[in-house]
Short mmCIF file of C-alpha atoms and ligand atoms in Angstrom, two decimals:
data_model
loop_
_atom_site.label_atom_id
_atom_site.label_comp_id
_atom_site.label_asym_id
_atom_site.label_seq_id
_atom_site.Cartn_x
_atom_site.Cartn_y
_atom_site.Cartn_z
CA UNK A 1 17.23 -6.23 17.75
CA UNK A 2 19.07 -3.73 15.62
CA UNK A 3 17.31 -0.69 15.73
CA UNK A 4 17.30 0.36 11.42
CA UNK A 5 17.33 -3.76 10.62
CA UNK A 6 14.34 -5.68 9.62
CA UNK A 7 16.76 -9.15 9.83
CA UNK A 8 14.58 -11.63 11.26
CA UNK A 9 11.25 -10.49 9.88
CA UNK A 10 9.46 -11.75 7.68
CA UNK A 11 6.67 -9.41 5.14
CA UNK A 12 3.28 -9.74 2.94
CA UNK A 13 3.50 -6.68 0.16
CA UNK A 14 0.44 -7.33 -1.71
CA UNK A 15 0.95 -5.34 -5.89
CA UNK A 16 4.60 -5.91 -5.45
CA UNK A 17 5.28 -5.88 -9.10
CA UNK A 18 5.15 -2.25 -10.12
CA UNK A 19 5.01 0.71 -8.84
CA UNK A 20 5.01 1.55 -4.81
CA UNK A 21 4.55 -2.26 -4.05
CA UNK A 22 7.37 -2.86 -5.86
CA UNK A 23 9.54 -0.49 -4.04
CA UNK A 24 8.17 -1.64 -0.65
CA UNK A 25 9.15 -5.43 -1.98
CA UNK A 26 12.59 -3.86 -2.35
CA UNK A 27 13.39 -1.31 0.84
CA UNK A 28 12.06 -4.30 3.32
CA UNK A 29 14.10 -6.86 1.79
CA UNK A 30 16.92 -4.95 1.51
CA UNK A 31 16.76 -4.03 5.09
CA UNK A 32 16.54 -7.64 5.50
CA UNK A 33 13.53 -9.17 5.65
CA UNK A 34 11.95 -12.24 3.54
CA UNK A 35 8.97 -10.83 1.55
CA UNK A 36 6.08 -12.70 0.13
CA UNK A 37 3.93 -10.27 -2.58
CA UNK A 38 1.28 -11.07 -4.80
CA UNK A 39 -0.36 -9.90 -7.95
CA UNK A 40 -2.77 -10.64 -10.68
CA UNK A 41 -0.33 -11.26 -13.86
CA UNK A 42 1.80 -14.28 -13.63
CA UNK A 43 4.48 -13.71 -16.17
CA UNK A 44 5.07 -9.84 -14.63
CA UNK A 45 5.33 -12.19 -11.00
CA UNK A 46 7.89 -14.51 -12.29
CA UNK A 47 9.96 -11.92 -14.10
CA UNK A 48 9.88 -10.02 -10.92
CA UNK A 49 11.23 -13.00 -8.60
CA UNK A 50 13.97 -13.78 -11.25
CA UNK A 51 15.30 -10.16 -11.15
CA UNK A 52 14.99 -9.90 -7.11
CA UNK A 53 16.98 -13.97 -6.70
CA UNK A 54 19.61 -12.26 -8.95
CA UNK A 55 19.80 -9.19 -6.75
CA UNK A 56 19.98 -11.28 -3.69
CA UNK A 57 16.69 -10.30 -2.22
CA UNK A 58 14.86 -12.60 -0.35
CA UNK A 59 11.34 -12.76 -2.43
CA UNK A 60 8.41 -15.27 -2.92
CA UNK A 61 5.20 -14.70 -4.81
CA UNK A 62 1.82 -15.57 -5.71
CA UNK A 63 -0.90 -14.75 -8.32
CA UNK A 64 -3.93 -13.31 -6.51
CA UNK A 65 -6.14 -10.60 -7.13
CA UNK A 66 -7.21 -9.16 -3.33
CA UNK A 67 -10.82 -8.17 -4.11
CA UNK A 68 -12.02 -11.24 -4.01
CA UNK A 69 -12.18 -12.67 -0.43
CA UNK A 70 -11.65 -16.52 -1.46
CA UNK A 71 -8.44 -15.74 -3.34
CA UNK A 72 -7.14 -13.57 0.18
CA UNK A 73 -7.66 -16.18 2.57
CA UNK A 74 -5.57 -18.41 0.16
CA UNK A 75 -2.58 -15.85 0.03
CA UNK A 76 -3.22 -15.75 3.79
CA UNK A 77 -2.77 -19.77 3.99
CA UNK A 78 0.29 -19.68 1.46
CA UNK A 79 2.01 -17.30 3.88
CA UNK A 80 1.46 -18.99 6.92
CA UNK A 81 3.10 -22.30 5.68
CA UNK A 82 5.49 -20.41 4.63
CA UNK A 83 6.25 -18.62 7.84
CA UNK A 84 5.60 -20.92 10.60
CA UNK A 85 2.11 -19.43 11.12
CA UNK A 86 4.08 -16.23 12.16
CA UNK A 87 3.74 -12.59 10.01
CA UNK A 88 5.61 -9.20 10.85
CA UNK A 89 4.98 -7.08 8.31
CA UNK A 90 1.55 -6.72 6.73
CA UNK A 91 1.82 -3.69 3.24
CA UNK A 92 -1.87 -3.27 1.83
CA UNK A 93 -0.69 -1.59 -1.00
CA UNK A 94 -2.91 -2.80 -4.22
CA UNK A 95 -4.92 -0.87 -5.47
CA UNK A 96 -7.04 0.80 -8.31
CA UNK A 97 -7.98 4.48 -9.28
CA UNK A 98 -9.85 5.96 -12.51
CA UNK A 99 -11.35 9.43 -11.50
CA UNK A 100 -14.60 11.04 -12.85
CA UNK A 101 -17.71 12.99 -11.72
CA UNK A 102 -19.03 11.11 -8.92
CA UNK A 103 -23.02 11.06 -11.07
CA UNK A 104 -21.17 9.23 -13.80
CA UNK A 105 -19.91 6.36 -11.71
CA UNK A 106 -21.65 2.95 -12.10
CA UNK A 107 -22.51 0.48 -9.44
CA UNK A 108 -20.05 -1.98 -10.19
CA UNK A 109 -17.54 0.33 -10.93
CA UNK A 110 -18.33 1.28 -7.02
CA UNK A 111 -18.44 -1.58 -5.99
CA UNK A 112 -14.87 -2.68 -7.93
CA UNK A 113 -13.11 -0.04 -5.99
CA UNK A 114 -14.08 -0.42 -2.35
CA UNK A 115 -13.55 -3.81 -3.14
CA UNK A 116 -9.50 -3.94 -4.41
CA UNK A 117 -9.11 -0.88 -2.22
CA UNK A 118 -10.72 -1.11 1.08
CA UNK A 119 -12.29 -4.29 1.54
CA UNK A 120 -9.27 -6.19 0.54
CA UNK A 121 -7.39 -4.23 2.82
CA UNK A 122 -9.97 -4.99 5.83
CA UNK A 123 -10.11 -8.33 5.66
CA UNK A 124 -6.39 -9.28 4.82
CA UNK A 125 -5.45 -7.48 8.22
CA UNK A 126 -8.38 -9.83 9.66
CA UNK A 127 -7.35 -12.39 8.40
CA UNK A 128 -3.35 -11.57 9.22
CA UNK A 129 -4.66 -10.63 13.22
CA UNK A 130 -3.35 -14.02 14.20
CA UNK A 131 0.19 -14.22 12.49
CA UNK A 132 1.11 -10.82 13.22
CA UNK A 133 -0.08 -11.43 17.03
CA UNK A 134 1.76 -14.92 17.11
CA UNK A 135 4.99 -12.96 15.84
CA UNK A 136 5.12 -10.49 18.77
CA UNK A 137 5.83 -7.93 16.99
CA UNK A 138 3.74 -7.44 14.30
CA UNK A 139 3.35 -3.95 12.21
CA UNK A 140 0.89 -3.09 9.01
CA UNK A 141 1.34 -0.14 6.86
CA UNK A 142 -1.92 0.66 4.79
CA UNK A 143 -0.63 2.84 1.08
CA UNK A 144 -3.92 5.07 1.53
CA UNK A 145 -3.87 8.74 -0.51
CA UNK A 146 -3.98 12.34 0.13
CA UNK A 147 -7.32 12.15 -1.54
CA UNK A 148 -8.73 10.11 1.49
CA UNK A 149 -7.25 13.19 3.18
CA UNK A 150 -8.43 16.75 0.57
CA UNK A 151 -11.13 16.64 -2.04
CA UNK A 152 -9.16 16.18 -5.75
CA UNK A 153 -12.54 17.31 -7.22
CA UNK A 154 -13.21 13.98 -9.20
CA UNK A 155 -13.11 10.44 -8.05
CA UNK A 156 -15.18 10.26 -4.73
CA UNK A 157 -15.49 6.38 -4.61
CA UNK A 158 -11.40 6.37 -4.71
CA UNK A 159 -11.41 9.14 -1.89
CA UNK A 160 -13.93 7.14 0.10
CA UNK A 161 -12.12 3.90 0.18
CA UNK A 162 -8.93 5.58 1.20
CA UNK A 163 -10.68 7.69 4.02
CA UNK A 164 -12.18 4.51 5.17
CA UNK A 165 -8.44 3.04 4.97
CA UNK A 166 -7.39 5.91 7.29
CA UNK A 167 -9.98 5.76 9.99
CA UNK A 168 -9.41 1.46 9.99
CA UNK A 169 -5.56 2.61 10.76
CA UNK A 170 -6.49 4.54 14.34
CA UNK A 171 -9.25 1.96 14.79
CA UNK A 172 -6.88 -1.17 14.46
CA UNK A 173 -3.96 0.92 16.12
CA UNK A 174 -5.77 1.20 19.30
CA UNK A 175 -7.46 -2.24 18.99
CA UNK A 176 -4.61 -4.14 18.84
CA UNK A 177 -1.97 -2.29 20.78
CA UNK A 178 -2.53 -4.84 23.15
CA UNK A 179 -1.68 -7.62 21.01
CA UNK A 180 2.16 -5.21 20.03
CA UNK A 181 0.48 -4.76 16.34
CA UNK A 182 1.22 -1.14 15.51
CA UNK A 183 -1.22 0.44 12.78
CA UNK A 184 -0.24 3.08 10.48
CA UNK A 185 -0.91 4.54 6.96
CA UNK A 186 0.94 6.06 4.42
CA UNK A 187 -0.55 8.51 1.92
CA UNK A 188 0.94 9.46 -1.20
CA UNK A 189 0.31 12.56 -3.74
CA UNK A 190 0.95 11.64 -7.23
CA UNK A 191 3.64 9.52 -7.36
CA UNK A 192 5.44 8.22 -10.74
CA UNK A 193 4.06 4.55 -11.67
CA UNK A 194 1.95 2.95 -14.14
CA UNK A 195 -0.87 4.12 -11.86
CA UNK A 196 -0.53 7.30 -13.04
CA UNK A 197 2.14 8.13 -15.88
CA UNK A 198 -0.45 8.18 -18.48
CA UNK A 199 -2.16 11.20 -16.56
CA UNK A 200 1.24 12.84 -15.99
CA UNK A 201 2.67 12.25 -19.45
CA UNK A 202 -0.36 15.34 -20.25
CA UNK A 203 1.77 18.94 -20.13
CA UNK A 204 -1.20 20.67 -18.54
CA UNK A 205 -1.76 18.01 -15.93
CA UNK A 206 1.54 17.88 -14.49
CA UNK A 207 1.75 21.44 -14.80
CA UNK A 208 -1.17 21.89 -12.68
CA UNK A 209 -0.15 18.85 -10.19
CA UNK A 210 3.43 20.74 -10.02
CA UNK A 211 1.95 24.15 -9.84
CA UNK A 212 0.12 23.20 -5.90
CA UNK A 213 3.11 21.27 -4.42
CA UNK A 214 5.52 22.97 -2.59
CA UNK A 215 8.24 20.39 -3.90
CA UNK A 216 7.32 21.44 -7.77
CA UNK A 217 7.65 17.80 -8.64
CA UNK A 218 5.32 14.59 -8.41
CA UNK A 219 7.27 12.27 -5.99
CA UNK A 220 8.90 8.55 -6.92
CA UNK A 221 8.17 5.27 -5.61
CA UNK A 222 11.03 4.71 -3.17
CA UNK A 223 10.12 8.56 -1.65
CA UNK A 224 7.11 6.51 -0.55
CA UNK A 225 8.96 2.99 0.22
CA UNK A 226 10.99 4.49 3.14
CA UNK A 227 8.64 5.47 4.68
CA UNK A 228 6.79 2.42 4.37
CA UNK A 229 9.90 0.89 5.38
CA UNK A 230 10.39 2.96 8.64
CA UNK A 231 7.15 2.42 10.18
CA UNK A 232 8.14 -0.98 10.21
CA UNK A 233 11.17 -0.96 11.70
CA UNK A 234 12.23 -1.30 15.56
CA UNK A 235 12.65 2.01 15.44
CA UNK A 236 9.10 3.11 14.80
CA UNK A 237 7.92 1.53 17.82
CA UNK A 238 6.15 4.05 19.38
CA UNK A 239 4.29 4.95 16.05
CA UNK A 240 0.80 3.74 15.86
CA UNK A 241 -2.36 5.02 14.65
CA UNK A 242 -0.53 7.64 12.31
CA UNK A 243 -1.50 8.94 8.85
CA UNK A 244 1.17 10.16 7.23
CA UNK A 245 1.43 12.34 4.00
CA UNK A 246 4.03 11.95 1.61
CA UNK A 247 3.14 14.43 -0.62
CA UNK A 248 6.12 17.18 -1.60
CA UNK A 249 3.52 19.53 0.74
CA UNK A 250 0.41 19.22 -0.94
CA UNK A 251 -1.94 18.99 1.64
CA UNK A 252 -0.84 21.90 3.35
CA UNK A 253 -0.12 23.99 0.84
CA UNK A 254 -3.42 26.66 0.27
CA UNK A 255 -1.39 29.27 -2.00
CA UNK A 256 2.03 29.33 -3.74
P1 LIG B 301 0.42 0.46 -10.00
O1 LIG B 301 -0.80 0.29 -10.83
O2 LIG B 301 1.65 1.03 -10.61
O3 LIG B 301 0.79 -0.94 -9.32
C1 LIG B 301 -0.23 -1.66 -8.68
C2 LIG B 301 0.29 -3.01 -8.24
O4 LIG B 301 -0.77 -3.69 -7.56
C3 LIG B 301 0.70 -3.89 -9.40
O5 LIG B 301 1.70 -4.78 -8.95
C4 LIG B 301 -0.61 -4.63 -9.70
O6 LIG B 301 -0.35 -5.85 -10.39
C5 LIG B 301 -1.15 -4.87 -8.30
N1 LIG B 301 -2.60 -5.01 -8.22
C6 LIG B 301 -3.55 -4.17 -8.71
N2 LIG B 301 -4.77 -4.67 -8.47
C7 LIG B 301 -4.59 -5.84 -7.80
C8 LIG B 301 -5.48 -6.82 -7.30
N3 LIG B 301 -6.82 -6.72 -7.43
N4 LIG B 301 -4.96 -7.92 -6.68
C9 LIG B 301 -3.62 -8.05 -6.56
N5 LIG B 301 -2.73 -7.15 -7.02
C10 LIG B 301 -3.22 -6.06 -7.64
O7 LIG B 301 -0.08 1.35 -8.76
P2 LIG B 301 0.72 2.28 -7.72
O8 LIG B 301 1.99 1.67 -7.33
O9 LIG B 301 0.69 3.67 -8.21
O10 LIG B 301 -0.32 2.22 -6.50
C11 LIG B 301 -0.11 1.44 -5.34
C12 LIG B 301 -0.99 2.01 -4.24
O11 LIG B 301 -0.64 3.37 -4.03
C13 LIG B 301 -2.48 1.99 -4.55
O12 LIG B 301 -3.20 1.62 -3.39
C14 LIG B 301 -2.78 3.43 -4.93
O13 LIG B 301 -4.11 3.78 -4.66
C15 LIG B 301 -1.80 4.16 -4.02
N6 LIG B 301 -1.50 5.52 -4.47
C16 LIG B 301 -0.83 5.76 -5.63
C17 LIG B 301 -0.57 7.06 -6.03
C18 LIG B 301 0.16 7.38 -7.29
O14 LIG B 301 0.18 8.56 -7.68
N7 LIG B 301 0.79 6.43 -7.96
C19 LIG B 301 -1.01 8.21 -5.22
C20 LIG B 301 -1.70 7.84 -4.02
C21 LIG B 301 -1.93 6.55 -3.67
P3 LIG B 301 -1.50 -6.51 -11.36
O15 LIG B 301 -2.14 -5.39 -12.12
O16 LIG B 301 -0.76 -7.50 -12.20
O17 LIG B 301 -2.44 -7.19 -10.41
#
């Protein structure tokens, strides 16, 4: 196989309509792969697979919101007819975040979060075990954070289900080496989407966010889709187990 092609694979992205997902969508089918992605708003979906068929790209979809577990074993299903029972690319990338002081966080609010976030994430690579084992190759890339990685001061249940997401990436890695499934995570500063241009659209806040990384600038979606896309890739296939920030130096910056 060529080394920097993804021709011949085939991809689950789930939130491929905006933001990173949508980027990931992109980079892997433009590398050459078919992609399947998901989301919870129909018309967005269908707008979305018109625009990719007219670029060319290689895209199915289907409405489904991952944190709840009957709706992911149904993507799961759709995907496996779909692909011969065979998966080689698994992208948890939907997600939520809203950010307060951890006291003023409600139970269900908890709950909502390590739901979309983590638990979706857990139990779609469950479920997924068997296509990506069947495919002999298989690869998943969790989208995790830097704040599963440093404290952001507010939002501990968002931290906590991307921490979780990180340790589940060395704990699958090294579980299912044996079965050629290579386990990594990717984990984004703030990154320009509808995630978060509301919170960078505030002068102070973005001066503040530009003010600790290295970069001086919050990073874009496809800064975050290629790597997404490498791990993937033939090339990457001694990479397993791996957080990785992509971050413009955040997380190692202390003073500057
Ligand atoms: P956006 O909100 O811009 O896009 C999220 C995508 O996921 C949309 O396609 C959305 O579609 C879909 N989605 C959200 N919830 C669900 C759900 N329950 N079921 C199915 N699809 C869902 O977010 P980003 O692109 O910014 O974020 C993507 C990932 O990157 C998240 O995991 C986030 O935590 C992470 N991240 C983002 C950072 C940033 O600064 N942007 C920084 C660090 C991490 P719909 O709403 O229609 O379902």
């Amino acid at each position: 196989a060529n080394r920097w092609s993804l021709s011949g694979m085939n991809a689950l992205v789930t939130g491929g309509t905006r933001g990173i997902g949508h980027a990931v969508v992109e980079e892997l089918a433009g590398l050459g792969a078919v992609v399947h992605t998901c989301s919870r708003t129909e018309t967005e979906l269908n707008k979305c697979l018109l625009e990719w068929e007219a670029k060319g790209l290689r895209v199915s979809g289907s409405v489904c919101d991952v944190s709840f577990r009957h709706q992911r074993e149904k993507v799961i299903e759709v995907v496996s007819a779909l692909f011969n029972g065979k998966i080689n690319i698994l992208v948890n990338n939907a997600g939520i975040s809203f950010r307060k002081p951890t006291v003023e966080y409600t139970a269900e609010e908890f709950s909502t979060i390590m739901s979309t976030n983590f638990e979706s994430a857990y139990h779609l690579s469950q479920l997924a075990h068997p296509l990506l084992k069947t495919s002999g190759a298989g690869s998943i890339v969790f989208i995790s954070s830097v704040a599963g990685v440093v404290s952001l001061g507010t939002g501990s249940p968002y931290a906590a289900s991307k921490a979780a997401i990180n340790q589940i990436t060395k704990n699958l890695a090294c579980e299912w080496a044996k079965d050629n499934i290579r386990t990594n995570a990717v984990a984004p500063w703030y990154t320009r989407t509808t995630l978060v241009d509301h919170l960078l659209a505030d002068k102070s806040f973005l001066d503040e966010i530009i003010s600790r990384t290295p970069l001086r600038r919050p990073g874009e979606a496809e800064e975050v889709s290629s790597l997404v896309a490498f791990l993937c890739l033939p090339a990457a296939s001694y990479i397993t187990g791996q957080v990785i920030c992509v971050d413009g130096g955040m997380s190692v910056n202390v003073l500057s």
